[in-house]
Coordinates of C-alpha atoms in Angstrom, one line a residue:
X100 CA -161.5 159.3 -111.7
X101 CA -160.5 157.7 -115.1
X102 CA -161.5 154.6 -116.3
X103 CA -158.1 152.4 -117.9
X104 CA -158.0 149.0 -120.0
X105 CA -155.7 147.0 -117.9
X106 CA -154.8 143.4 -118.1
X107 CA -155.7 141.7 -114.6
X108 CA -151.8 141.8 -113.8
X109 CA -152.3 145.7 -114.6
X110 CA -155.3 146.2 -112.5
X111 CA -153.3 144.8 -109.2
X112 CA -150.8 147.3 -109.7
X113 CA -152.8 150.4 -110.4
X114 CA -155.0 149.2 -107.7
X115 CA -152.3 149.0 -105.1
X116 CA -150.6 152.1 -106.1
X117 CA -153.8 154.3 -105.6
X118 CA -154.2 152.4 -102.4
X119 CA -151.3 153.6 -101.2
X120 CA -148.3 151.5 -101.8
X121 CA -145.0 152.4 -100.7
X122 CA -143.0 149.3 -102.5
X123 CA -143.5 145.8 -104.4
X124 CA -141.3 143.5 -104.5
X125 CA -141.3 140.2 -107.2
X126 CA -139.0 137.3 -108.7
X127 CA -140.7 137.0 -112.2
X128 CA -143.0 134.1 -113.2
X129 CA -145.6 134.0 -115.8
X130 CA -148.7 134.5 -115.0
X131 CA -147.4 137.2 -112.7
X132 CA -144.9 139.1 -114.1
X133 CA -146.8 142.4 -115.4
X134 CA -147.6 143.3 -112.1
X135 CA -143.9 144.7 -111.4
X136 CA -143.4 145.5 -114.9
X137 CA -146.6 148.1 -114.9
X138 CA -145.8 149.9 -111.4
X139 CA -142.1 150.1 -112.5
X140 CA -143.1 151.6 -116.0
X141 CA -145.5 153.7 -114.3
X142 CA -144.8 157.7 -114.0
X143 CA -147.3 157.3 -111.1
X144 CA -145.1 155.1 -109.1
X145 CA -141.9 157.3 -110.0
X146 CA -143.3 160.5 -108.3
X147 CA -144.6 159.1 -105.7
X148 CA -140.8 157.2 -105.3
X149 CA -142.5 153.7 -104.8
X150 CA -139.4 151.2 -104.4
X151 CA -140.4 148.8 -107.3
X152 CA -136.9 146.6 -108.0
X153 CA -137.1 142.9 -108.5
X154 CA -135.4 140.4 -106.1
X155 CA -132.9 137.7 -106.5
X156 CA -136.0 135.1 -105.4
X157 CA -139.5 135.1 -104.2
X158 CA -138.2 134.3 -100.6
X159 CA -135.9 137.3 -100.7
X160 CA -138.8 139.2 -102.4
X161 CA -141.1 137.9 -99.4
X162 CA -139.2 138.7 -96.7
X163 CA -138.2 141.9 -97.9
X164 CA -141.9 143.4 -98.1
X165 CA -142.5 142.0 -94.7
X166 CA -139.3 144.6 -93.6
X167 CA -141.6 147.5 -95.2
X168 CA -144.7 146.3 -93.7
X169 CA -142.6 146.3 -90.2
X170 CA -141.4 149.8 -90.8
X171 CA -145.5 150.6 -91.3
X172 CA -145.9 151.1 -94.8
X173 CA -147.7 149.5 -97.5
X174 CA -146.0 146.8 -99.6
X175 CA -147.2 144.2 -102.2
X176 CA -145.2 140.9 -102.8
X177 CA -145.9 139.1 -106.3
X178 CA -144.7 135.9 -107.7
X179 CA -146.7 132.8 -109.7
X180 CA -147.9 129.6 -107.6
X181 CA -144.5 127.8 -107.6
X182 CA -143.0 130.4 -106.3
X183 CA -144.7 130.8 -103.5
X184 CA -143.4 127.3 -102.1
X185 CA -139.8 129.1 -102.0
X186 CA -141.6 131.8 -100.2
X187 CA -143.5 129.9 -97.7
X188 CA -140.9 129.3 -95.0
X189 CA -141.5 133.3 -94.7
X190 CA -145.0 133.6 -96.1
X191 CA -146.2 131.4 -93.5
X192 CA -144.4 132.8 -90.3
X193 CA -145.7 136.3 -91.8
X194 CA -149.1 135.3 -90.6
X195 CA -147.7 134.9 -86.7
X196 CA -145.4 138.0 -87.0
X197 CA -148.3 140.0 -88.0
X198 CA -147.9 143.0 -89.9
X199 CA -147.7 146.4 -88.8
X200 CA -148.3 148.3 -92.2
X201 CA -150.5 146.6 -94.6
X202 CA -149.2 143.6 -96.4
X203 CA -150.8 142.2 -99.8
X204 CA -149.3 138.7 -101.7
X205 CA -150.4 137.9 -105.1
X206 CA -149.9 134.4 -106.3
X207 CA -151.2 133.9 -109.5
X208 CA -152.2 130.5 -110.4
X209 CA -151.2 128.8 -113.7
X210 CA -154.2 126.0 -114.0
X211 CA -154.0 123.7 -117.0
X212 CA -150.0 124.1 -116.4
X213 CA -149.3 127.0 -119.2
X214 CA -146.1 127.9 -118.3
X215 CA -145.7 126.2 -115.5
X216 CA -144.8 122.3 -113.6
X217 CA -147.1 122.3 -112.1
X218 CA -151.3 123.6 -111.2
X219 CA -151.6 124.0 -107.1
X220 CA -153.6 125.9 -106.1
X221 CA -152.2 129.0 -103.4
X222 CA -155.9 128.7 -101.6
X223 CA -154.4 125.7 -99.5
X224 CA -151.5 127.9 -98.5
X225 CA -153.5 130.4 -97.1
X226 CA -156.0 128.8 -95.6
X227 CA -153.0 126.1 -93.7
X228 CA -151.8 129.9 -92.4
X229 CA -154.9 131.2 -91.5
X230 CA -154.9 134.3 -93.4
X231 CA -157.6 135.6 -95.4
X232 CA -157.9 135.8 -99.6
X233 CA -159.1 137.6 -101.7
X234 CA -160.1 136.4 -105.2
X235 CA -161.6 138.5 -108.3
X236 CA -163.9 137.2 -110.5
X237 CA -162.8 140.6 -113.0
X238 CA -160.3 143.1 -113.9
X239 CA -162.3 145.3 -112.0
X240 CA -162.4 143.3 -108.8
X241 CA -158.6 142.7 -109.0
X242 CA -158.4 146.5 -108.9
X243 CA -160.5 147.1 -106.0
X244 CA -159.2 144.2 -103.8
X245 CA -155.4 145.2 -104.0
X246 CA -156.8 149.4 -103.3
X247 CA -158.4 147.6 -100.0
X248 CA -156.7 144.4 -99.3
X249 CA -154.1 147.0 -97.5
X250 CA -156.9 148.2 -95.5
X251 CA -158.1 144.7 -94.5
X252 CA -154.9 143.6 -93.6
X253 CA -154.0 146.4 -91.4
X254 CA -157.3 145.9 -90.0
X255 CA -156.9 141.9 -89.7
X256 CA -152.6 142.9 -88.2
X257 CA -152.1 139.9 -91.0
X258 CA -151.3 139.5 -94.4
X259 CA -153.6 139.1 -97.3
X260 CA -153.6 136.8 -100.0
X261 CA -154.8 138.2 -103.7
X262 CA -155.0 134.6 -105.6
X263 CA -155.5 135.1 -109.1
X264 CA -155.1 132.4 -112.1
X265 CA -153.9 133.0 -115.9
X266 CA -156.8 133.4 -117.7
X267 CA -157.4 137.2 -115.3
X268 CA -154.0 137.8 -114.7
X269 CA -153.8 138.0 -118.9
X270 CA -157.4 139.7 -120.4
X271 CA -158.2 143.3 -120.4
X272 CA -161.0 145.3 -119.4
X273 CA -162.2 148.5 -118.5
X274 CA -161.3 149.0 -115.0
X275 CA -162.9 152.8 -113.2
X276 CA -160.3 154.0 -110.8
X277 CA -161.0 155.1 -106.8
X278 CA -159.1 158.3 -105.1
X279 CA -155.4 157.7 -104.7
X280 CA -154.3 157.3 -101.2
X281 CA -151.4 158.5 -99.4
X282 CA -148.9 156.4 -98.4
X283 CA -148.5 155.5 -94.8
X284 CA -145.6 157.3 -92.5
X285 CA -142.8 155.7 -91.6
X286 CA -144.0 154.1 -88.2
X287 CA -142.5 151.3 -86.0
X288 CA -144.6 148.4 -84.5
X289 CA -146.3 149.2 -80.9
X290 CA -145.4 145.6 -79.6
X291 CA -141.6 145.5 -79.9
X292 CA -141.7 142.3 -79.9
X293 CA -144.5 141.4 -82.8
X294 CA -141.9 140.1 -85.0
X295 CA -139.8 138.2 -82.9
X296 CA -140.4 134.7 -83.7
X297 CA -138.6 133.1 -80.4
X298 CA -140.8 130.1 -79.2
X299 CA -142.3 131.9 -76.1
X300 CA -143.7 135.3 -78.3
X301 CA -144.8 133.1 -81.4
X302 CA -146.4 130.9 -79.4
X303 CA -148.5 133.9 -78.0
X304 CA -148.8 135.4 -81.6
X305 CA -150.6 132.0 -82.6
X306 CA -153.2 132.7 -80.2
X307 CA -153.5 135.9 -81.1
X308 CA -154.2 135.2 -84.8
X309 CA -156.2 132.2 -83.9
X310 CA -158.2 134.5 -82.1
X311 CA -158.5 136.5 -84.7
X312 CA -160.4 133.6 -86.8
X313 CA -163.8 135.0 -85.9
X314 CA -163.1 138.7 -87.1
X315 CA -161.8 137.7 -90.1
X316 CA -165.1 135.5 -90.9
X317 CA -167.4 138.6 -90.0
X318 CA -165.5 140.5 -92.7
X319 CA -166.2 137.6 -95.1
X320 CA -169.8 137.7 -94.3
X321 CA -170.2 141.1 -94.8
X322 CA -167.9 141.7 -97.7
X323 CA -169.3 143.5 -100.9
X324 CA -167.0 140.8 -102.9
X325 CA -169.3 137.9 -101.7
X326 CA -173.1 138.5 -103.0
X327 CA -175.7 136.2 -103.4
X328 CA -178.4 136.5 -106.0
X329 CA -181.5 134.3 -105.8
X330 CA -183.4 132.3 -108.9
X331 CA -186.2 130.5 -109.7
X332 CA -184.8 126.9 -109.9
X333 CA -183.8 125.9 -106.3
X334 CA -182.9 122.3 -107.6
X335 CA -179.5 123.2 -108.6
X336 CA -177.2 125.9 -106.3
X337 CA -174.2 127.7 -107.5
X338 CA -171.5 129.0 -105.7
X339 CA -168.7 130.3 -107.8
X340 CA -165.7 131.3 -107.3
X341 CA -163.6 134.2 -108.5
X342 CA -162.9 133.9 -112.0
X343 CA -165.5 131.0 -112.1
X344 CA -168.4 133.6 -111.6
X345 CA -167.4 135.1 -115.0
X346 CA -168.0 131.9 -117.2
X347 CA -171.4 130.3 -115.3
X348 CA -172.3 134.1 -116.3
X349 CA -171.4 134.1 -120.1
X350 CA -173.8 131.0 -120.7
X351 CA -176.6 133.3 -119.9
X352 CA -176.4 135.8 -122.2
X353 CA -179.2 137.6 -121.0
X354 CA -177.9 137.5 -118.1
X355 CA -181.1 135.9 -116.0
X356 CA -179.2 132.8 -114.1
X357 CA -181.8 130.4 -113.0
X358 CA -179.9 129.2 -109.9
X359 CA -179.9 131.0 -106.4
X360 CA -176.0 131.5 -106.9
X361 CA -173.3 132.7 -104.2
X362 CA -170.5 134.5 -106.1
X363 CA -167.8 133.9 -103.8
X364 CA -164.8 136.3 -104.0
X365 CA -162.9 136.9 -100.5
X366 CA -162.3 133.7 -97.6
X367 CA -162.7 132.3 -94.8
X368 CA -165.7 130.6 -96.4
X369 CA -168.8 133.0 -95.5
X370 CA -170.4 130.3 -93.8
X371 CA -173.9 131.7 -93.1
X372 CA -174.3 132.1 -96.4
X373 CA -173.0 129.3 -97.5
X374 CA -175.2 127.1 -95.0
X375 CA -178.3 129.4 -96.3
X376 CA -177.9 128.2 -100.1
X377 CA -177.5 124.7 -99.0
X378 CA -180.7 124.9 -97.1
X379 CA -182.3 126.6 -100.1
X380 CA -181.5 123.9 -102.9
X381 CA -181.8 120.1 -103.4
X382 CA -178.2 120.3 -104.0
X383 CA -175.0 122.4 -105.0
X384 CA -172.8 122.8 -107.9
X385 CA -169.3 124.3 -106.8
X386 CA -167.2 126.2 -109.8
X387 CA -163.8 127.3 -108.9
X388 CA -160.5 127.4 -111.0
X389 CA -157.9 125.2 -109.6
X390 CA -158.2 123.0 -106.8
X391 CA -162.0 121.1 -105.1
X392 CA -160.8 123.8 -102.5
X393 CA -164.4 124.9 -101.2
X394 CA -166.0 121.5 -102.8
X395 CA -163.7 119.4 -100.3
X396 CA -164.7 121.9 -97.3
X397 CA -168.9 121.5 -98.1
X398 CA -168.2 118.0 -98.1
X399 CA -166.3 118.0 -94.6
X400 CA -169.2 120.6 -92.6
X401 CA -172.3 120.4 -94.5
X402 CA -172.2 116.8 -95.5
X403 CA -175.7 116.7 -94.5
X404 CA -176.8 114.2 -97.6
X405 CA -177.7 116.6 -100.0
X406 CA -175.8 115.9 -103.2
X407 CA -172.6 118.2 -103.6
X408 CA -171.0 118.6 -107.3
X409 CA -168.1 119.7 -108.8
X410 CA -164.6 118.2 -109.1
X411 CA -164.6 115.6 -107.2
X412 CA -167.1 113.5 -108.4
X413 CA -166.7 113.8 -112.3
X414 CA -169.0 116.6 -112.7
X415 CA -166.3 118.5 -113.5
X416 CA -162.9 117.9 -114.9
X417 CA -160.5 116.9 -111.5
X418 CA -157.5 119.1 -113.6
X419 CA -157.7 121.6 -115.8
X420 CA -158.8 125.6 -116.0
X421 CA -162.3 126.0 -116.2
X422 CA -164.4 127.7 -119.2
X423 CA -167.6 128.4 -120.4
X424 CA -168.4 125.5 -122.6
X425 CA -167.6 123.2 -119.0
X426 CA -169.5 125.6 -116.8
X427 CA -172.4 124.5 -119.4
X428 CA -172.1 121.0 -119.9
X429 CA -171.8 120.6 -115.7
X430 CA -175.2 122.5 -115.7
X431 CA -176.5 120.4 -118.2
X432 CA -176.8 122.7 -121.1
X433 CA -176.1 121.9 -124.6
X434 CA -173.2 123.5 -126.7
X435 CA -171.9 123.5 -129.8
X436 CA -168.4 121.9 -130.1
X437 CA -166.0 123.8 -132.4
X438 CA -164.1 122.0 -134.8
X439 CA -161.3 119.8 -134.2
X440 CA -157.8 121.3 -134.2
X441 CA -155.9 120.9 -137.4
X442 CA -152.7 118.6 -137.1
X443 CA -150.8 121.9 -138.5
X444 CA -151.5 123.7 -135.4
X445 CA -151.5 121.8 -132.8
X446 CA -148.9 120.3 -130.5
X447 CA -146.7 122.6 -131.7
X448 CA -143.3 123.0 -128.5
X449 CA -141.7 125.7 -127.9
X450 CA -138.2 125.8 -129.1
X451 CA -134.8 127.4 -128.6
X452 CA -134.7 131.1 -130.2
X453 CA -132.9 130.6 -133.9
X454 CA -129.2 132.4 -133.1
X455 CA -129.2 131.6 -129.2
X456 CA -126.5 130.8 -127.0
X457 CA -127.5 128.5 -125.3
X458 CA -127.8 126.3 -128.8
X459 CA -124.7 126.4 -129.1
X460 CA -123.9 124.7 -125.5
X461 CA -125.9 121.8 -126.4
X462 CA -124.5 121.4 -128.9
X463 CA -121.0 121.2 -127.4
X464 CA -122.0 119.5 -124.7
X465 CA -123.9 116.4 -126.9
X466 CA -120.7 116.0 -128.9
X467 CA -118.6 115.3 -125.7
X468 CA -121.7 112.9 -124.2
X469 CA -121.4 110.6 -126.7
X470 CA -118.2 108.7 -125.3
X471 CA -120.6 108.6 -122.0
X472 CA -124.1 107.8 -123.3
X473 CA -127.5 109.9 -122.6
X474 CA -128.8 110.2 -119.1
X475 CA -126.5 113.0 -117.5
X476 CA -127.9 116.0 -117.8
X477 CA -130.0 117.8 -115.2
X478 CA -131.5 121.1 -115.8
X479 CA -133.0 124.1 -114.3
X480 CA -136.0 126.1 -115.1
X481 CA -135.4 128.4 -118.1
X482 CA -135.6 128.6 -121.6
X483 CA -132.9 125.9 -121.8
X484 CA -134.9 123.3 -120.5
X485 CA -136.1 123.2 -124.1
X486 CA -133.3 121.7 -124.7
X487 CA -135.1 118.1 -123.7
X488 CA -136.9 118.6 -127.1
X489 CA -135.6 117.7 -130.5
X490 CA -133.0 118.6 -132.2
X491 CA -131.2 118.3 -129.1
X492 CA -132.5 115.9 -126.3
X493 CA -130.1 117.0 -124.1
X494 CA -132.2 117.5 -120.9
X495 CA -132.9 114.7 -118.5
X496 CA -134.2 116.6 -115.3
X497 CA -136.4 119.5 -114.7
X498 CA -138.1 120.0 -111.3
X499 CA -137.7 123.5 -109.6
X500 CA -135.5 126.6 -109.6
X501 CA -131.9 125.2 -108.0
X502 CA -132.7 121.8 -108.1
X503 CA -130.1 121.0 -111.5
X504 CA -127.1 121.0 -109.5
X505 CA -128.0 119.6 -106.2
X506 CA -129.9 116.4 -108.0
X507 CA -126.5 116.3 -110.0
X508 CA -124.8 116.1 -106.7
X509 CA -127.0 112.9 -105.6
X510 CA -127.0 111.1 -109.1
X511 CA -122.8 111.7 -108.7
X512 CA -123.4 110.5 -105.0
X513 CA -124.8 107.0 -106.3
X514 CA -121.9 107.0 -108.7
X515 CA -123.3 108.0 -112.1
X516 CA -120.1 109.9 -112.6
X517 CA -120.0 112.5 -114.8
X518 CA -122.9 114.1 -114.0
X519 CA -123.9 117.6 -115.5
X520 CA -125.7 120.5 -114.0
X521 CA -126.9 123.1 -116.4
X522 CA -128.4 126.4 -115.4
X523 CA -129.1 129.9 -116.1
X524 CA -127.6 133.0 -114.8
X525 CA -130.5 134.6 -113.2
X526 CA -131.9 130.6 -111.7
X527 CA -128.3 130.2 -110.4
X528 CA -128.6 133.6 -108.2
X529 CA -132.6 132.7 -107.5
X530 CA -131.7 129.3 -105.9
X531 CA -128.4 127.5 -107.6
X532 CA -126.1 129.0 -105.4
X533 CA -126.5 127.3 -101.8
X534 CA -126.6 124.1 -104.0
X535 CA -122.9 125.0 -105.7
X536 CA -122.2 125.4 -102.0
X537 CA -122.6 122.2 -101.5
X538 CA -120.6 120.7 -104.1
X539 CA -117.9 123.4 -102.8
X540 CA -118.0 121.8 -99.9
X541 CA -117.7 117.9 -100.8
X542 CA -115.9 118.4 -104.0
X543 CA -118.2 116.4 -106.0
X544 CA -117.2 114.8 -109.3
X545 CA -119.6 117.2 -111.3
X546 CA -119.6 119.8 -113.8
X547 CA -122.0 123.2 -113.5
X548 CA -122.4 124.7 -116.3
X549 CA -124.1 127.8 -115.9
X550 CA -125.5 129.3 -119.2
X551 CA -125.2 133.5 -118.9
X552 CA -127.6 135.1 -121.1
X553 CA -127.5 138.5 -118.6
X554 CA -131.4 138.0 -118.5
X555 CA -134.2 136.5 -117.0
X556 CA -134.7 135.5 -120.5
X557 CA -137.7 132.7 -120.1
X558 CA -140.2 135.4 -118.6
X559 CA -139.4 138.3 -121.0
X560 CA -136.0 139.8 -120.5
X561 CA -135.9 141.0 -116.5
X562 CA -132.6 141.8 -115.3
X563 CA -130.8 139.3 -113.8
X564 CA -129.3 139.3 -110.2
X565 CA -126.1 138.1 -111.0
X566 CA -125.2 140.3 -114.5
X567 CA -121.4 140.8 -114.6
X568 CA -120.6 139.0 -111.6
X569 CA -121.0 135.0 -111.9
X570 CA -117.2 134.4 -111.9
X571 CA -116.8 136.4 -108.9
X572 CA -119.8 134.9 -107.1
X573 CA -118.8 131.3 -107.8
X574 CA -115.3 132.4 -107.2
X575 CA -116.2 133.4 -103.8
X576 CA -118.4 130.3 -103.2
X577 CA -115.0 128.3 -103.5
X578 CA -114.7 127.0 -106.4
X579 CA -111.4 126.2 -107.4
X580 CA -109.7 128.7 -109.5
X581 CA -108.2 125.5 -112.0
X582 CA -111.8 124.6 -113.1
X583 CA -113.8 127.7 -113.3
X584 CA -113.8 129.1 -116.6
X585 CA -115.6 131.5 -118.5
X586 CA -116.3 130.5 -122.7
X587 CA -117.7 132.0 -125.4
X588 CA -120.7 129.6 -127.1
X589 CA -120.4 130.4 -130.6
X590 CA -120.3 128.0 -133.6
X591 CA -116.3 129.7 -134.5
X592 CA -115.8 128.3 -130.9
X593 CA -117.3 124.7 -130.6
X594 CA -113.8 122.5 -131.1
X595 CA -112.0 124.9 -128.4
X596 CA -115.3 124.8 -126.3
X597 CA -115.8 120.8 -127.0
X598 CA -112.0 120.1 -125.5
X599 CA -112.9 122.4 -122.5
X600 CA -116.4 120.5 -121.5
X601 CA -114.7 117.2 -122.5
X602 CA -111.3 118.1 -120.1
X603 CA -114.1 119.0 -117.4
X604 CA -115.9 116.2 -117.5
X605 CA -112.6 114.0 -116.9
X606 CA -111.7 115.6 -114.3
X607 CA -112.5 113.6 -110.9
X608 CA -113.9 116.9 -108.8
X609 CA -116.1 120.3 -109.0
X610 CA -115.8 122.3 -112.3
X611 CA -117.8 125.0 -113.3
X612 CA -118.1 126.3 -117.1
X613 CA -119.8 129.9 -117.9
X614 CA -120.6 130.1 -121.5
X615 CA -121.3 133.6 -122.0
X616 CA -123.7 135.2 -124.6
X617 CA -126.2 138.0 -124.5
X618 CA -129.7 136.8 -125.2
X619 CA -130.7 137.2 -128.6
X620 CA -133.9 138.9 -127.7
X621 CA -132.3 141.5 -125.3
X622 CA -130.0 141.6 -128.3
X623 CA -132.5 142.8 -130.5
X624 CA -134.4 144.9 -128.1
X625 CA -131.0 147.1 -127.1
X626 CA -129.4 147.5 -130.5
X627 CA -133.3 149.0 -131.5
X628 CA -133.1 151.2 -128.6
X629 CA -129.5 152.4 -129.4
X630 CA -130.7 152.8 -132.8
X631 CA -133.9 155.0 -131.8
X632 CA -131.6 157.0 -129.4
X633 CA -129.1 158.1 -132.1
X634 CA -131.9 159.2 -134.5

């Protein structure tokens, strides 16, 4: 078979589609996002009519794989860390349903906080749910583990995890393909009732898979991913894992690691092998990218009184990605520092794209604030959450996807009245829209305004759930008729748009406001495209 350069992100998804994928299903969210981008732009996946549409969240995205899995084919679920929280209320009952055909979920992990609020680690999820994971330590691992995490989870009858973090998810390398596989048949479950979840069947389904514990740590112990190699100086052992592997190895450039090291790659721990490196050494050094995961776990069994180092006691940093250089300096080694960052270049933030709409709302919505002082505004997650930044300072909140206009609701509830929501098109439809229920619902003194770029504009320009339709949906919702209104953020506008927001703000009830503007980037990219076409 060929051999491809593929970003990590890449590798998952040509891995899964020659392992016989049927249909992914994602909410975007860097470091994850390529992953549906690559099967949906790939002519593979279009012949072989591999349903590869995004969802309106990760829940929705979650839930909907677990249908295909029921029906016995393959599916694959992708979203970043944070998203898997508004997954879990289906990610975790996925492990007591079972699955039927094979079911892979990649949550990529954003340590050092990137793009992201912020850096927990989806190890804790899995192992709280009992499931196994599966974590690469290269492109070419990422490959290979979504080609047979299908196969181990059909084996398992639960879902796997693929964790990987920023640093894979974003770097290329040459990554050798396997045979494509075909995709399963359409074939329903032989327990009818697997995935009924009433007390009486899940509570039998939690014995099965608590039963299943043992299996699952024979396949770690005999899993190609895991390998220990031994070395000379049995003062210090390693166990690395995934990505972690990759930068104890480029501090030995000839590749000759002193240290007996377990490269540690797919969970529950391997514990035999774990326990034999601790006998081996005078003590351990645990690498891994995120979370004292493993580190807390030696500590708990095999505290035995042999030192055990890594993040928890200073050896390495308690936050943070991990690199090379602090691979070294934990092992002792000397390194040469680079130079410090000129003041030009660093601490530069991310700002609003020049000829954006949602400048323009700011900047209406600042000039009616000033008669009611700063402190309002609570925002979603999307690019206009820059808007806390200068020039504007707008923002006062940002905490997850939906959570602008239900905190408005409470900060209106303790009387800080008006309070203002602001949110994106493609968050409202994610998560906004049970919270606008609410307000529905108790009328409260607040104004949504929710910012319509037609995009998911933060993470690159993915369509957005709700294009064409917010006035209907929030229409639908309830809101009254009087105080739903659709404007036009441009600077020809702002004393029309100014006397709307400030007439909104008066009034004593639920208003919402959709500014509507095509992102500038989309903008761009389409009139190209048009252009291209015609020539």
């Amino acid at each position: 078979m060929e051999k491809l350069l593929l970003l990590g992100d890449e590798a998952i998804a040509q891995g899964a589609i020659d392992g016989g994928l049927s249909g992914i299903y994602a909410y975007p969210g860097t470091p994850s996002t390529e992953i549906m981008e690559f099967v949906q732009g790939s002519k593979q996946a279009e012949e072989l009519n591999i349903h590869r549409t995004w969802s309106a969240n990760e829940k929705t995205a979650m839930e909907a794989a677990l249908g295909m899995s029921y029906a016995g084919k393959r599916s694959m679920v992708c979203f970043k860390h944070v998203g898997l929280n508004v997954a879990a209320d289906a990610f975790v009952n996925a492990s007591i349903t079972g699955v039927n055909g094979g079911l892979i979920v990649v949550s990529a992990d954003d340590p050092s906080m990137h793009s992201s609020q912020n850096e927990q680690d989806s190890r804790f999820y899995a192992k709280f749910s009992l499931i196994p994971i599966l974590e690469p330590s290269n492109q070419q691992e990422a490959y290979e583990m979504a080609y047979y995490g299908f196969e181990l989870s059909e084996k398992l009858n639960v879902p796997v995890m693929l964790r990987i973090t920023t640093r894979l998810a974003h770097s290329r390398a040459g990554v050798q393909r396997s045979q494509v596989k075909k995709q399963n048949q359409l074939h329903l479950p032989s327990d009818p009732r697997q995935f009924v979840l009433l007390p009486s069947i899940a509570r039998k389904n939690y014995k099965k898979l608590l039963g299943m514990q043992p299996a699952m740590d024979v396949e770690s112990e005999k899993s190609t991913f895991n390998t220990f190699v031994d070395g000379t100086d049995k003062k210090l052992g390693v166990i690395a894992a995934g990505l972690a592997y990759n930068y104890l190895m480029e501090n030995y450039v000839n590749g000759k690691n002193p240290h007996p090291t377990l490269k540690l790659c797919q969970y529950p721990l391997p514990h035999k092998q774990v326990a034999d490196l601790y006998n081996l050494c005078d003590s351990l050094l645990i690498l891994e990218d995120g979370a004292p995961v493993i580190e807390e776990m030696l500590k708990g069994f095999l505290n035995l009184g042999k030192p055990i180092h890594g993040r928890l006691d200073g050896t390495l940093p308690r936050d943070g990605e991990l690199n090379p250089n602090i691979v070294a300096k934990a092992l002792g080694m000397t390194i040469q520092e680079g130079q410090d960052i000129p003041d030009i270049v660093k601490n530069r933030p991310p700002s609003l794209c020049q000829g954006c709409g949602h400048r323009d709302v700011f900047e209406d919505l600042n000039e009616v604030l000033k008669a009611y002082g700063t402190g309002r505004v609570f925002s979603d997650i999307g690019c206009y959450t820059l808007a806390a930044l200068p020039p504007f300072n707008s923002v006062n909140s940002c905490v997850d996807m939906g959570a602008s206009i239900t905190m408005a609701i409470g900060a209106a509830d303790a009387g800080l009245i008006p309070a203002v929501s602001v949110i994106g098109d493609s968050t409202f439809t994610h998560s906004g829209m049970t919270g606008l229920l609410d307000a529905v619902n108790k009328n409260s003194p607040i104004t949504v305004i929710i910012s319509d770029n037609s995009t998911t504009g933060m993470t690159g320009g993915q369509t957005s759930a709700a294009t064409g339709r917010l006035f209907e949906i929030c229409q639908g919702i309830g809101v009254h008729p009087d105080h739903l209104k659709i404007i036009t953020p441009l600077k020809k506008n702002h004393e029309e748009n100014v006397r709307i927001i400030r007439e909104e703000l008066e009034y004593k009830g639920l208003s919402v406001l959709i500014p509507q503007r095509e992102c500038i980037q989309t903008f761009a990219r389409r009139k190209k495209a048009d252009k291209n076409e015609s020539n």
